[in-house]
mmCIF file of C-alpha atoms and ligand atoms in Angstrom:
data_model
loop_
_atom_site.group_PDB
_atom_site.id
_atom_site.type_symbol
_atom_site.label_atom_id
_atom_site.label_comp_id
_atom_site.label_asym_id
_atom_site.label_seq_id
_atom_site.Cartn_x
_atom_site.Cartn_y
_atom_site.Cartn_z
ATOM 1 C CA UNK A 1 -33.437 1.991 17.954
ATOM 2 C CA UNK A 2 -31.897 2.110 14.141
ATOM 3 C CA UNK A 3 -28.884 3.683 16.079
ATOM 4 C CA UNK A 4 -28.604 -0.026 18.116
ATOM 5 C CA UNK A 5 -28.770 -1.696 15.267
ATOM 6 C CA UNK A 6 -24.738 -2.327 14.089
ATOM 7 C CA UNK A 7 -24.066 -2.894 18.567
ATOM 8 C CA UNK A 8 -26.038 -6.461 18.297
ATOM 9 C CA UNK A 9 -24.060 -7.835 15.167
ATOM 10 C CA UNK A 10 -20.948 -6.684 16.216
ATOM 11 C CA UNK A 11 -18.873 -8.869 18.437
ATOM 12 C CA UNK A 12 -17.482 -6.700 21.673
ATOM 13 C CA UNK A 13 -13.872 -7.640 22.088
ATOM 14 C CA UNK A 14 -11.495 -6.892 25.157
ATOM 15 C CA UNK A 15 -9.261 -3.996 25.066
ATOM 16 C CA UNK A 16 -5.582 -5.806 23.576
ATOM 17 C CA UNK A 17 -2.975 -6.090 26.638
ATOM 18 C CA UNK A 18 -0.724 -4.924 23.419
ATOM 19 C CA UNK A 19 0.056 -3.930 19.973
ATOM 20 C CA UNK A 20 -1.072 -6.366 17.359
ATOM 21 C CA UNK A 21 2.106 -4.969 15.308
ATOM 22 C CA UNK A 22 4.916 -3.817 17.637
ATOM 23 C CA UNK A 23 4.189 -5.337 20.479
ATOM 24 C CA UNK A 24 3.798 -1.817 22.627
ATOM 25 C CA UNK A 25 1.649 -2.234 25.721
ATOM 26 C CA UNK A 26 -1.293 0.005 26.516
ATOM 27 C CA UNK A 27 -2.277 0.992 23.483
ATOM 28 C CA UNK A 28 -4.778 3.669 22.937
ATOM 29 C CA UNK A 29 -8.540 3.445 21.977
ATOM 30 C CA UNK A 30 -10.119 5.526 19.363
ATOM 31 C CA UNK A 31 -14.259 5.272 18.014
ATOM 32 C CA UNK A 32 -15.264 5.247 14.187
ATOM 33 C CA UNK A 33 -18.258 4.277 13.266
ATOM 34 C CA UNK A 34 -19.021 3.307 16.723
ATOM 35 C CA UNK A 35 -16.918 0.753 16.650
ATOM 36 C CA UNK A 36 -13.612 0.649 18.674
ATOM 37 C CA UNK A 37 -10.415 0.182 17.494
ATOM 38 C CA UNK A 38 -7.002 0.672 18.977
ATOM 39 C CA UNK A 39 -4.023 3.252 18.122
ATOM 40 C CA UNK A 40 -0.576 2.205 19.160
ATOM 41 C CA UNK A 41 1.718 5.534 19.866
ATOM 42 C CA UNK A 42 4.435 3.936 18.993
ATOM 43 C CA UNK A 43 4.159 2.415 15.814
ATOM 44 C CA UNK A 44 0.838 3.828 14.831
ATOM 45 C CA UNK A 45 -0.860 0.386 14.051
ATOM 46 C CA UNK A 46 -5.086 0.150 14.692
ATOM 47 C CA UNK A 47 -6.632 -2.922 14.928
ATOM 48 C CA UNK A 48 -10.682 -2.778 15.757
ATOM 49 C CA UNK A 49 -11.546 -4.170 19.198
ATOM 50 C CA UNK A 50 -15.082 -4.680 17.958
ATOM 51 C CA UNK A 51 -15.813 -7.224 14.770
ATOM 52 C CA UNK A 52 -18.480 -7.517 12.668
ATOM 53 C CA UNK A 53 -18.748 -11.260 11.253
ATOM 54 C CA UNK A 54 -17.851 -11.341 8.017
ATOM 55 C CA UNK A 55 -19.020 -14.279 5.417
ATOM 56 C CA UNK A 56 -15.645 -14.594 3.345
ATOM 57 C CA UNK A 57 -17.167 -17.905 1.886
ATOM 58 C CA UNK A 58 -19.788 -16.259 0.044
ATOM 59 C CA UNK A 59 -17.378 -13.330 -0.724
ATOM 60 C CA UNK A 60 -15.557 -13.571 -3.856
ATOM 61 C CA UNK A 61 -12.105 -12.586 -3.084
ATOM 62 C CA UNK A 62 -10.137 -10.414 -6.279
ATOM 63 C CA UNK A 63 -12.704 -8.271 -8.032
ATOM 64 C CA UNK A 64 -11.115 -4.591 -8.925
ATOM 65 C CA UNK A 65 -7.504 -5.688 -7.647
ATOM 66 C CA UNK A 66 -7.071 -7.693 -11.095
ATOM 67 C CA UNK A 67 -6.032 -5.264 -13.682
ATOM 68 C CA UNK A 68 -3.216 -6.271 -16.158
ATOM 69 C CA UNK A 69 -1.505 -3.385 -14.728
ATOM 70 C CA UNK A 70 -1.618 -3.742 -11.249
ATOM 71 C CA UNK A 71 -0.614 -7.659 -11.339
ATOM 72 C CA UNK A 72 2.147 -6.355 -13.164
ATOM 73 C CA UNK A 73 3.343 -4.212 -11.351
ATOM 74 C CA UNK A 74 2.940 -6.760 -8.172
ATOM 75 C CA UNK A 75 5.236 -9.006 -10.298
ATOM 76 C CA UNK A 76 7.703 -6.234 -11.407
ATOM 77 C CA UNK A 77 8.031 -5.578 -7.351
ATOM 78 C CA UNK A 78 9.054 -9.619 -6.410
ATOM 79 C CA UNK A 79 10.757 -11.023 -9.818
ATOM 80 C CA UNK A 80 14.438 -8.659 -9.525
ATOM 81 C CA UNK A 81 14.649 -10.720 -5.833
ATOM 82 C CA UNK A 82 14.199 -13.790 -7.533
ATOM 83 C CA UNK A 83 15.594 -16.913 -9.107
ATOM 84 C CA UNK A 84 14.181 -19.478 -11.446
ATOM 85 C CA UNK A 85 13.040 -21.994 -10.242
ATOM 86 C CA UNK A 86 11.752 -21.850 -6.832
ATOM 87 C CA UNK A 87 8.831 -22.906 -4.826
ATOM 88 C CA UNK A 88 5.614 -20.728 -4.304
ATOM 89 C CA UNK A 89 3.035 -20.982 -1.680
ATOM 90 C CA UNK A 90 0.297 -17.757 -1.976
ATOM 91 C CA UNK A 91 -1.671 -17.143 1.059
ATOM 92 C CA UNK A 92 -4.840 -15.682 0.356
ATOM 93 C CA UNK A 93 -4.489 -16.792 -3.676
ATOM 94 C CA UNK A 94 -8.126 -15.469 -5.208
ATOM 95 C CA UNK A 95 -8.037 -17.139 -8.508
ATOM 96 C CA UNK A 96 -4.647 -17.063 -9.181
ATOM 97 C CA UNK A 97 -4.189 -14.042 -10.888
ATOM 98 C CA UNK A 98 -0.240 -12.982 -9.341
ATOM 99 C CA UNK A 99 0.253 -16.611 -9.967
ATOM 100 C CA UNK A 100 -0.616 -16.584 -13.231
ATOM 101 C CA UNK A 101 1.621 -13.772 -13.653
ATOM 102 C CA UNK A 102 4.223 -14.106 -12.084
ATOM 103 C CA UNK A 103 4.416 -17.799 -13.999
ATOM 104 C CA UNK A 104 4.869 -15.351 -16.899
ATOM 105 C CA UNK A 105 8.337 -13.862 -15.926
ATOM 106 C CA UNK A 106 9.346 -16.802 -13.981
ATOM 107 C CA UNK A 107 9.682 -20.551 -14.000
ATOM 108 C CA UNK A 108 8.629 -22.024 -10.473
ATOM 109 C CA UNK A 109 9.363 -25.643 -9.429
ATOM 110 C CA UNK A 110 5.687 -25.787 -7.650
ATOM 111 C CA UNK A 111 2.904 -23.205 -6.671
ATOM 112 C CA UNK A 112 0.705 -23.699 -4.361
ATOM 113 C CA UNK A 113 -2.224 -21.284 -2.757
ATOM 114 C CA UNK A 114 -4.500 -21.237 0.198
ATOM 115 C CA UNK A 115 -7.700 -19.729 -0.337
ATOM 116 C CA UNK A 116 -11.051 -20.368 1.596
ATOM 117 C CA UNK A 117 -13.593 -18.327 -0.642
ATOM 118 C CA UNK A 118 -14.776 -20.215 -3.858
ATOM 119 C CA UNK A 119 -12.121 -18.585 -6.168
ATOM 120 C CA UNK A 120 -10.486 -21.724 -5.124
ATOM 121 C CA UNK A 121 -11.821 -23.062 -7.730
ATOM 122 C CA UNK A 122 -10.508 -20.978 -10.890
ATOM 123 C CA UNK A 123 -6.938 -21.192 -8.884
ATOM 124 C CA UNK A 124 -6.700 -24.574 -8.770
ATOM 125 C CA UNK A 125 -6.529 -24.669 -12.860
ATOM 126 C CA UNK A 126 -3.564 -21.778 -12.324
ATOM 127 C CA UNK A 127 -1.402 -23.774 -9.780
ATOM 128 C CA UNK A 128 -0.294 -26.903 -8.791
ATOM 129 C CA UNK A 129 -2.243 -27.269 -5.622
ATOM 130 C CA UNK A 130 -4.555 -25.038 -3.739
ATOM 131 C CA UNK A 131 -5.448 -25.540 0.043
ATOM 132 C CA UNK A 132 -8.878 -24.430 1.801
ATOM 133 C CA UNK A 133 -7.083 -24.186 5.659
ATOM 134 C CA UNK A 134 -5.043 -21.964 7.483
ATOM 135 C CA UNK A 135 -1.373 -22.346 7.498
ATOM 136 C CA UNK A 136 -1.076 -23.070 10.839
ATOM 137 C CA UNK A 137 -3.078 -26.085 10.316
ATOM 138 C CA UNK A 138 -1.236 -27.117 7.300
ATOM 139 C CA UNK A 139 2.002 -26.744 8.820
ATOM 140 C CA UNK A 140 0.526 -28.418 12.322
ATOM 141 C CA UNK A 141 -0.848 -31.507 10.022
ATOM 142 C CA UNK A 142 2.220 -31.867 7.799
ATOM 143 C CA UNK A 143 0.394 -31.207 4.830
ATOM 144 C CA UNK A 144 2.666 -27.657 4.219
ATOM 145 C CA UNK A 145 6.541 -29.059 4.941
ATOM 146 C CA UNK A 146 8.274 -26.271 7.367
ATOM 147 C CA UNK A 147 11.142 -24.282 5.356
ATOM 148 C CA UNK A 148 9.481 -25.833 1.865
ATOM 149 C CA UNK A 149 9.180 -22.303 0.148
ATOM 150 C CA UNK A 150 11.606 -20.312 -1.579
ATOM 151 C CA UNK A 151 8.720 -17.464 -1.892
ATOM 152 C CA UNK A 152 5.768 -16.447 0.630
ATOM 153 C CA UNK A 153 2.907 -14.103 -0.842
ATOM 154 C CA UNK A 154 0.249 -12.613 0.310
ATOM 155 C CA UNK A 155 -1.832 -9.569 -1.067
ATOM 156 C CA UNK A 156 -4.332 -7.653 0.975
ATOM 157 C CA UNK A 157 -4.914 -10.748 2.903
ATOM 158 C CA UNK A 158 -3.133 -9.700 6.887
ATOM 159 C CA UNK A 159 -5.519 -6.632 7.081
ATOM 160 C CA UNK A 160 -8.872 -9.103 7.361
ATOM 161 C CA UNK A 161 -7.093 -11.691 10.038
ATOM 162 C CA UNK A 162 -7.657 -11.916 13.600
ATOM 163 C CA UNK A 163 -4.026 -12.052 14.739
ATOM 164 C CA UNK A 164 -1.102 -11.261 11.954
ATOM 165 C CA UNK A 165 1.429 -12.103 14.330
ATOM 166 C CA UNK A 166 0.624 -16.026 14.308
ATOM 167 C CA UNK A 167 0.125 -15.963 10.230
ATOM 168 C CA UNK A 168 3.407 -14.095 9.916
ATOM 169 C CA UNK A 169 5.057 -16.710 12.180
ATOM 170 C CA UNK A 170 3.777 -19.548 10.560
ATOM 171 C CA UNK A 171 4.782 -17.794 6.694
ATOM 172 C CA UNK A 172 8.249 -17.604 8.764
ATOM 173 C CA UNK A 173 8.015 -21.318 9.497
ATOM 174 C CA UNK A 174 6.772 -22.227 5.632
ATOM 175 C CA UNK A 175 10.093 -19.986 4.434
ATOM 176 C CA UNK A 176 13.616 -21.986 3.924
ATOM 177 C CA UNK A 177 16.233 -20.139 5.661
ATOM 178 C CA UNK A 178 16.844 -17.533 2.882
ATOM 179 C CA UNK A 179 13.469 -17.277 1.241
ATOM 180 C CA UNK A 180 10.886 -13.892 0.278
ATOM 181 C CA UNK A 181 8.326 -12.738 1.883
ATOM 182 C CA UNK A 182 5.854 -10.285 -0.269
ATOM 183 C CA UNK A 183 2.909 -8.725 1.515
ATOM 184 C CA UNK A 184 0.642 -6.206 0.148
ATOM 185 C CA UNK A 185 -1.969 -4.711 2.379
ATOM 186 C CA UNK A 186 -3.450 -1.170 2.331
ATOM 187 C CA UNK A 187 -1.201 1.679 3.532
ATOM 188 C CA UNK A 188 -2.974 2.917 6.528
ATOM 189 C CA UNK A 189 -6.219 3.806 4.948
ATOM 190 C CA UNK A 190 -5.311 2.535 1.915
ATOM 191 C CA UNK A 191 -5.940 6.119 0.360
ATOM 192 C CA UNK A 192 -3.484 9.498 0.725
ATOM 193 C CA UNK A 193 -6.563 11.534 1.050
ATOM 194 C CA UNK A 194 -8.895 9.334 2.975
ATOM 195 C CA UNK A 195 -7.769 9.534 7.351
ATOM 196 C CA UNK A 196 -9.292 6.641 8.223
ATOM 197 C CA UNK A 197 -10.861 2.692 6.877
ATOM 198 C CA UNK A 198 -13.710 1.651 8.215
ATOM 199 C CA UNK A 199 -13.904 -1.390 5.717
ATOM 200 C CA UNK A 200 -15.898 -3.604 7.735
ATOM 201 C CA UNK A 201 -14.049 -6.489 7.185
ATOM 202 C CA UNK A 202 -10.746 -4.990 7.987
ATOM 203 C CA UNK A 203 -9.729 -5.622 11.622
ATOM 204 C CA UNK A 204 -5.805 -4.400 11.138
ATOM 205 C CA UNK A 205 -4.649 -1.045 9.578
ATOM 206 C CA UNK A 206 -1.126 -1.235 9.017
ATOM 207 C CA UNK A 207 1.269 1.189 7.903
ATOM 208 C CA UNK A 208 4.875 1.328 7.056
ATOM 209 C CA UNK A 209 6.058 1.438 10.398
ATOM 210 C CA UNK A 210 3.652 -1.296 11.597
ATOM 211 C CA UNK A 211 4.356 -3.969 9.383
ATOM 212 C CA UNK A 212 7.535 -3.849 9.230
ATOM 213 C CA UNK A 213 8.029 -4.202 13.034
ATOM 214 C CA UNK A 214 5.446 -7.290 12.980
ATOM 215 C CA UNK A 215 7.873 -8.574 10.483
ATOM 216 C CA UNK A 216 10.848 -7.850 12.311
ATOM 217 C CA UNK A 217 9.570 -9.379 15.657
ATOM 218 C CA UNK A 218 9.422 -12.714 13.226
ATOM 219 C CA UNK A 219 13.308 -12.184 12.530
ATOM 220 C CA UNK A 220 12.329 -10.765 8.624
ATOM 221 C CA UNK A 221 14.487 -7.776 7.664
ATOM 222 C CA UNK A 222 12.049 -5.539 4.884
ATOM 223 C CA UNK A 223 14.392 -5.273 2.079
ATOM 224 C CA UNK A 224 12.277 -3.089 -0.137
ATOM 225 C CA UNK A 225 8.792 -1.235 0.637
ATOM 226 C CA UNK A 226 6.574 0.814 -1.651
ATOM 227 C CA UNK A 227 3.876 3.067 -1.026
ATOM 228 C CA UNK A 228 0.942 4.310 -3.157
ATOM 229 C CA UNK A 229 1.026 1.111 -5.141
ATOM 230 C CA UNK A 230 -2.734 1.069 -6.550
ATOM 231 C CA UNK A 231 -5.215 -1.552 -5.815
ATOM 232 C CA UNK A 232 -8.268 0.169 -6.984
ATOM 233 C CA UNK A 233 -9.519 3.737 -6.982
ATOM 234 C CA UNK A 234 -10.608 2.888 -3.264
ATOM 235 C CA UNK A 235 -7.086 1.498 -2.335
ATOM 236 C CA UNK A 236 -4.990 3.445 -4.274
ATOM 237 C CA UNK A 237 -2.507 3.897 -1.403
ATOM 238 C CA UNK A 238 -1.445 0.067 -0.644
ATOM 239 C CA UNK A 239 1.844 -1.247 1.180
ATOM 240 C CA UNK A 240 4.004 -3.193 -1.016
ATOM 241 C CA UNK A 241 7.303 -4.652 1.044
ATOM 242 C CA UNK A 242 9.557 -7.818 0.261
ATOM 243 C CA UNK A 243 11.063 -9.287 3.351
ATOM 244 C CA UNK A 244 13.857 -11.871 4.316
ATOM 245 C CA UNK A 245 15.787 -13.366 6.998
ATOM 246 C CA UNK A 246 19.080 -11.198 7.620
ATOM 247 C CA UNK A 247 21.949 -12.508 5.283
ATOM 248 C CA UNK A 248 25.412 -12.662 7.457
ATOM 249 C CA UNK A 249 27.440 -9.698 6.817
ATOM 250 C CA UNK A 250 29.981 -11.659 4.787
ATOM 251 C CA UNK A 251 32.997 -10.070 2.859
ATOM 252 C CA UNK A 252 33.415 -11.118 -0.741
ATOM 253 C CA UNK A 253 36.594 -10.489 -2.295
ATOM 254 C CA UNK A 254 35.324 -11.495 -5.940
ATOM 255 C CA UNK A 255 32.350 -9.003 -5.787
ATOM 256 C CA UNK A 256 34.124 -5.912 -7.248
ATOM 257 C CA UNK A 257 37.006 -8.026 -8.982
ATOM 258 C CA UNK A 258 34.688 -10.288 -10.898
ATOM 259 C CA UNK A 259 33.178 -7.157 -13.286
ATOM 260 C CA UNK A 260 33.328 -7.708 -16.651
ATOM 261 C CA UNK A 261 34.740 -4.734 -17.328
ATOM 262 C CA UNK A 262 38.149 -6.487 -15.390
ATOM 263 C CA UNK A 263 38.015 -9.885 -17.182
ATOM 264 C CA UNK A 264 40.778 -11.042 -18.248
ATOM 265 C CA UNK A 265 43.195 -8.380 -16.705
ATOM 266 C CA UNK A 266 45.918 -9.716 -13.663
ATOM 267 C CA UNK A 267 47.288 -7.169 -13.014
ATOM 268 C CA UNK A 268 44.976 -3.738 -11.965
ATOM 269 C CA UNK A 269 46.715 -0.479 -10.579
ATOM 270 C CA UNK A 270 44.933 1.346 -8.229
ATOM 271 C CA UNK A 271 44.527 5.015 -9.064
ATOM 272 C CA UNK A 272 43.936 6.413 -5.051
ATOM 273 C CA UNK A 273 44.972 5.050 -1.582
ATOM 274 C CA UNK A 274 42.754 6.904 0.641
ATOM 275 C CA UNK A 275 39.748 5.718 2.237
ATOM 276 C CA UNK A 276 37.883 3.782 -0.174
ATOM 277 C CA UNK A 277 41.111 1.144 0.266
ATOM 278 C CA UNK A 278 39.522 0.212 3.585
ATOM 279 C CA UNK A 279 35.932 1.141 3.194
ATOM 280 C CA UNK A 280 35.450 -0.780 0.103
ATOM 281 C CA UNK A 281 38.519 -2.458 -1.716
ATOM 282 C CA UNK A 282 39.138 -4.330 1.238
ATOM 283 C CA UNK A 283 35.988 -6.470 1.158
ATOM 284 C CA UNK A 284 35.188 -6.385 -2.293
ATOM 285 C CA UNK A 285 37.926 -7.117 -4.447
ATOM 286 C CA UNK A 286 40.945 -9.279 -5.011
ATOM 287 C CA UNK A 287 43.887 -8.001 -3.827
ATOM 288 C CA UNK A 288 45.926 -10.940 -5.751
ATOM 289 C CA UNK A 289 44.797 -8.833 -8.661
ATOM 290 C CA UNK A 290 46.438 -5.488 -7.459
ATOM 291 C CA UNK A 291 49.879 -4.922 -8.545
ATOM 292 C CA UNK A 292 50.376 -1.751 -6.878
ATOM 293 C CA UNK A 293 48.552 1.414 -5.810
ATOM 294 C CA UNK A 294 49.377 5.200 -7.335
ATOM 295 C CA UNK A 295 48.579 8.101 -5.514
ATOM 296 C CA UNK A 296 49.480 11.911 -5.817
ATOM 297 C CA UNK A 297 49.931 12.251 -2.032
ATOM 298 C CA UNK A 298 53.430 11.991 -1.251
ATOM 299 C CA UNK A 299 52.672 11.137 2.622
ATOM 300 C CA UNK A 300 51.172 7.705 1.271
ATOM 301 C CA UNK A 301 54.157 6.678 -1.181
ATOM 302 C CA UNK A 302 56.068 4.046 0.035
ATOM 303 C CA UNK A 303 53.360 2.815 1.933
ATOM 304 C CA UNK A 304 51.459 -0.768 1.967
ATOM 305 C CA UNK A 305 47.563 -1.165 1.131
ATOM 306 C CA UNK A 306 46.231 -4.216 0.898
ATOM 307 C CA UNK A 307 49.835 -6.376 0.458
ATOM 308 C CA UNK A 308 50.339 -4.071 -2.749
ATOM 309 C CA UNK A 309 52.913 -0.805 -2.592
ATOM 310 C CA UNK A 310 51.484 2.545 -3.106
ATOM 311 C CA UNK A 311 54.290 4.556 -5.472
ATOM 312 C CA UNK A 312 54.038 7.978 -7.758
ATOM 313 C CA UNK A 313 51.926 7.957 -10.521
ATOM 314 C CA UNK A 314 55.381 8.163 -12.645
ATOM 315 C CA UNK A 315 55.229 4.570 -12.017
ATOM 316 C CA UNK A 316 53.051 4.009 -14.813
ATOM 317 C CA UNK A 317 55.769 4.769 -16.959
ATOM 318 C CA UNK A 318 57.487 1.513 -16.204
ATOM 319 C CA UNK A 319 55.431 -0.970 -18.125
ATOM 320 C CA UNK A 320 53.012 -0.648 -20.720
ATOM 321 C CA UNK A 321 49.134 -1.948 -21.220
ATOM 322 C CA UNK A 322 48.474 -0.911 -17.595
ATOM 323 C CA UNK A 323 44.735 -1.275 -16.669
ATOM 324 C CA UNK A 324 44.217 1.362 -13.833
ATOM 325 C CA UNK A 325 41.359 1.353 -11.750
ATOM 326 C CA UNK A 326 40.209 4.652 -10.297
ATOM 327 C CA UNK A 327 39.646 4.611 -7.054
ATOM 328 C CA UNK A 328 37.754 7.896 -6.470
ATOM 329 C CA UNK A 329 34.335 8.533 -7.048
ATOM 330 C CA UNK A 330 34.696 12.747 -6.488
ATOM 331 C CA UNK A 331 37.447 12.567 -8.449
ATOM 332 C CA UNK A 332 37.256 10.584 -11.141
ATOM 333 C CA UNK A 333 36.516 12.894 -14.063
ATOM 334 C CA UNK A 334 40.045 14.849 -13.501
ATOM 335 C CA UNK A 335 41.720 11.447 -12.694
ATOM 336 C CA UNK A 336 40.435 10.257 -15.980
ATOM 337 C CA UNK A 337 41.836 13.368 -17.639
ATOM 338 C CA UNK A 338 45.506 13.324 -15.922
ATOM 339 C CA UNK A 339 45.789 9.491 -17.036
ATOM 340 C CA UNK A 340 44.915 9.883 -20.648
ATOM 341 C CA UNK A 341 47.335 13.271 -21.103
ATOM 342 C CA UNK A 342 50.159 11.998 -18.643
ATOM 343 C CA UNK A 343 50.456 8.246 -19.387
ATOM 344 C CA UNK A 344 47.913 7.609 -22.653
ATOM 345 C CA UNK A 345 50.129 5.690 -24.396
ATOM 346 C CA UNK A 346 50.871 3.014 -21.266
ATOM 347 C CA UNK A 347 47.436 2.529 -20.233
ATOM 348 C CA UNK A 348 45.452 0.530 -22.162
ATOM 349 C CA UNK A 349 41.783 0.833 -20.130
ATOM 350 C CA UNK A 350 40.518 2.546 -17.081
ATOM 351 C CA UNK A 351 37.968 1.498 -15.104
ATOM 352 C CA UNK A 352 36.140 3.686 -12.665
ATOM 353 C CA UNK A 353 35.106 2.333 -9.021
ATOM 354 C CA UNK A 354 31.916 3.888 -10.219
ATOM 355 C CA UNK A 355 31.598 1.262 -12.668
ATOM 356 C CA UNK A 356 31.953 -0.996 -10.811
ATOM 357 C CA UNK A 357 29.448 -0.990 -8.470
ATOM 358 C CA UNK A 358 26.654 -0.620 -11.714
HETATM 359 ZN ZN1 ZN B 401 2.455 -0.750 17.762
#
């Protein structure tokens, strides 16, 4: 009878018509625990078919996750993608630990958190506001404005819902056009040496592959993921990823032109014309700021790049204070050299392409 026991607590659920993650139809069914769960063959996402109820209001949300080092590395993962200044709503907030953090490196114009378990309460001294409803139902009533949030988090919060898919679209509808998206959940089992979860109050178990095909079915491109990113000694393998809506693939002629290491200089001569002039020049730098192109290839003298004349290096000798930007990254180190011996006392700085893309 003992071995009945877990089958009349646990809630049967029908078979998914399709992946939770990927969408996939058909996926397959595994049993752990005696408890079904699915296995998509094509993205490799699991989500359990059968529930147990959890009580996540008399479950204190945070716990082992809240070590000065783990929040900061959490932090150290979002802050290079972001600017002063923006707005902050947490899904899934505990007490406001990231938050709190995260206030430390940043200035935010608001933060506000959702949290249903009674760390509400020590959150709500860490943030602006804190709300105890879903998102949908914030967003349905008004109380969350659509496209109000410069930054989405959540941490190990999309592994313990029902559906993913309708939190991730309604994060997607909180997000203004180019906002963040941070999730954290465990990485598969959510330890390298562990094959399987069978956290009870887990119902998803995502991997890389998973998530970020839930995300892009919502339109958000993963810009940066991280594995093995430790929660505690149980989740030491967890899924870091930062996600955003494409950006237009938009050329910008100021990108390479405006280093500081070319302030101040009109006039740049182009050390190479080969295939870095298209590839790379072309979108990325000022050609009013070219006054003409060397290279050693005799073919490509008396050509045009870019508006400017390509000419012999000897060209160099007919001026003085030239800056000459090397436009080779393989051969920059003998470029360099032939410069400084052939035409040192004309050139006044050279600037690798190297450099400029630091
Ligand atoms: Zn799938």
């Amino acid at each position: 009878m003992r071995g009945l026991a877990p089958a009349t607590r646990k809630r049967m659920h029908e078979l998914p018509l399709s992946c939770a993650a990927c969408g996939f139809p058909v996926p397959e069914v595994v049993v752990i625990g005696g408890l079904r769960r699915t296995a998509c063959p094509s993205c490799h996402h699991s989500q359990r078919i059968d529930v147990e109820p959890f009580d996540y209001q008399g479950f204190a949300m945070g716990g082992p996750g809240r070590t000065p080092e783990r929040l900061s590395a959490q932090a150290g993962f979002v802050t290079p993608h972001l600017a002063d200044g923006a707005r902050a709503l947490e899904i899934g907030c505990a007490a406001g630990d990231l938050a709190q953090e995260l206030r430390r490196r940043k200035t935010f114009a608001l933060y506000h958190g959702v949290e249903f378990s009674p760390a509400r309460d020590m959150a709500a001294t860490r943030m602006d506001r804190v709300f105890t409803r879903p998102l949908q139902d914030l967003l349905a009533s008004g109380e969350i404005e659509a496209g109000g949030y410069d930054l989405v988090l959540s941490s190990h919060c999309l592994e313990h819902l029902s559906v993913p898919s309708d939190v991730v679209a309604a994060m997607a509808q909180a997000m203004t056009p180019d906002a963040l998206l941070f999730l954290e959940t465990p990485n598969r089992s959510g330890h390298a040496r562990l094959p399987f979860d069978d956290n009870r109050s887990h119902i998803h178990f995502f991997g890389v592959s998973s998530l970020t095909r839930l995300l892009a079915r919502h339109g958000l491109e993963t810009i940066a993921a991280e594995t093995g990113a430790r929660h505690d000694a149980r989740y030491s393998d967890s899924l870091r990823v930062l996600a955003r809506r494409p950006a237009p693939l938009r050329a910008d002629p100021t990108l390479l032109s405006s280093h500081p290491r070319l302030a101040g200089v009109d006039r740049i001569v182009v050390w190479g014309a080969g295939r870095m002039v298209e590839e790379m020049l072309a979108y990325y730098l000022d050609p009013a700021r070219i006054a003409f192109f060397v290279d050693k290839d005799a073919a490509k003298q008396g050509g045009v790049r870019l508006g400017a004349p390509v000419r012999a290096p000897e060209a160099l000798e007919a001026g003085a204070d030239w800056t000459v930007l090397i436009n080779s990254l393989e051969f920059e180190a003998p470029i360099r050299a032939e410069i400084e011996t052939r035409f040192g006392g004309r050139v006044d700085r050279i600037v690798a392409i190297a450099e400029l893309l630091e």
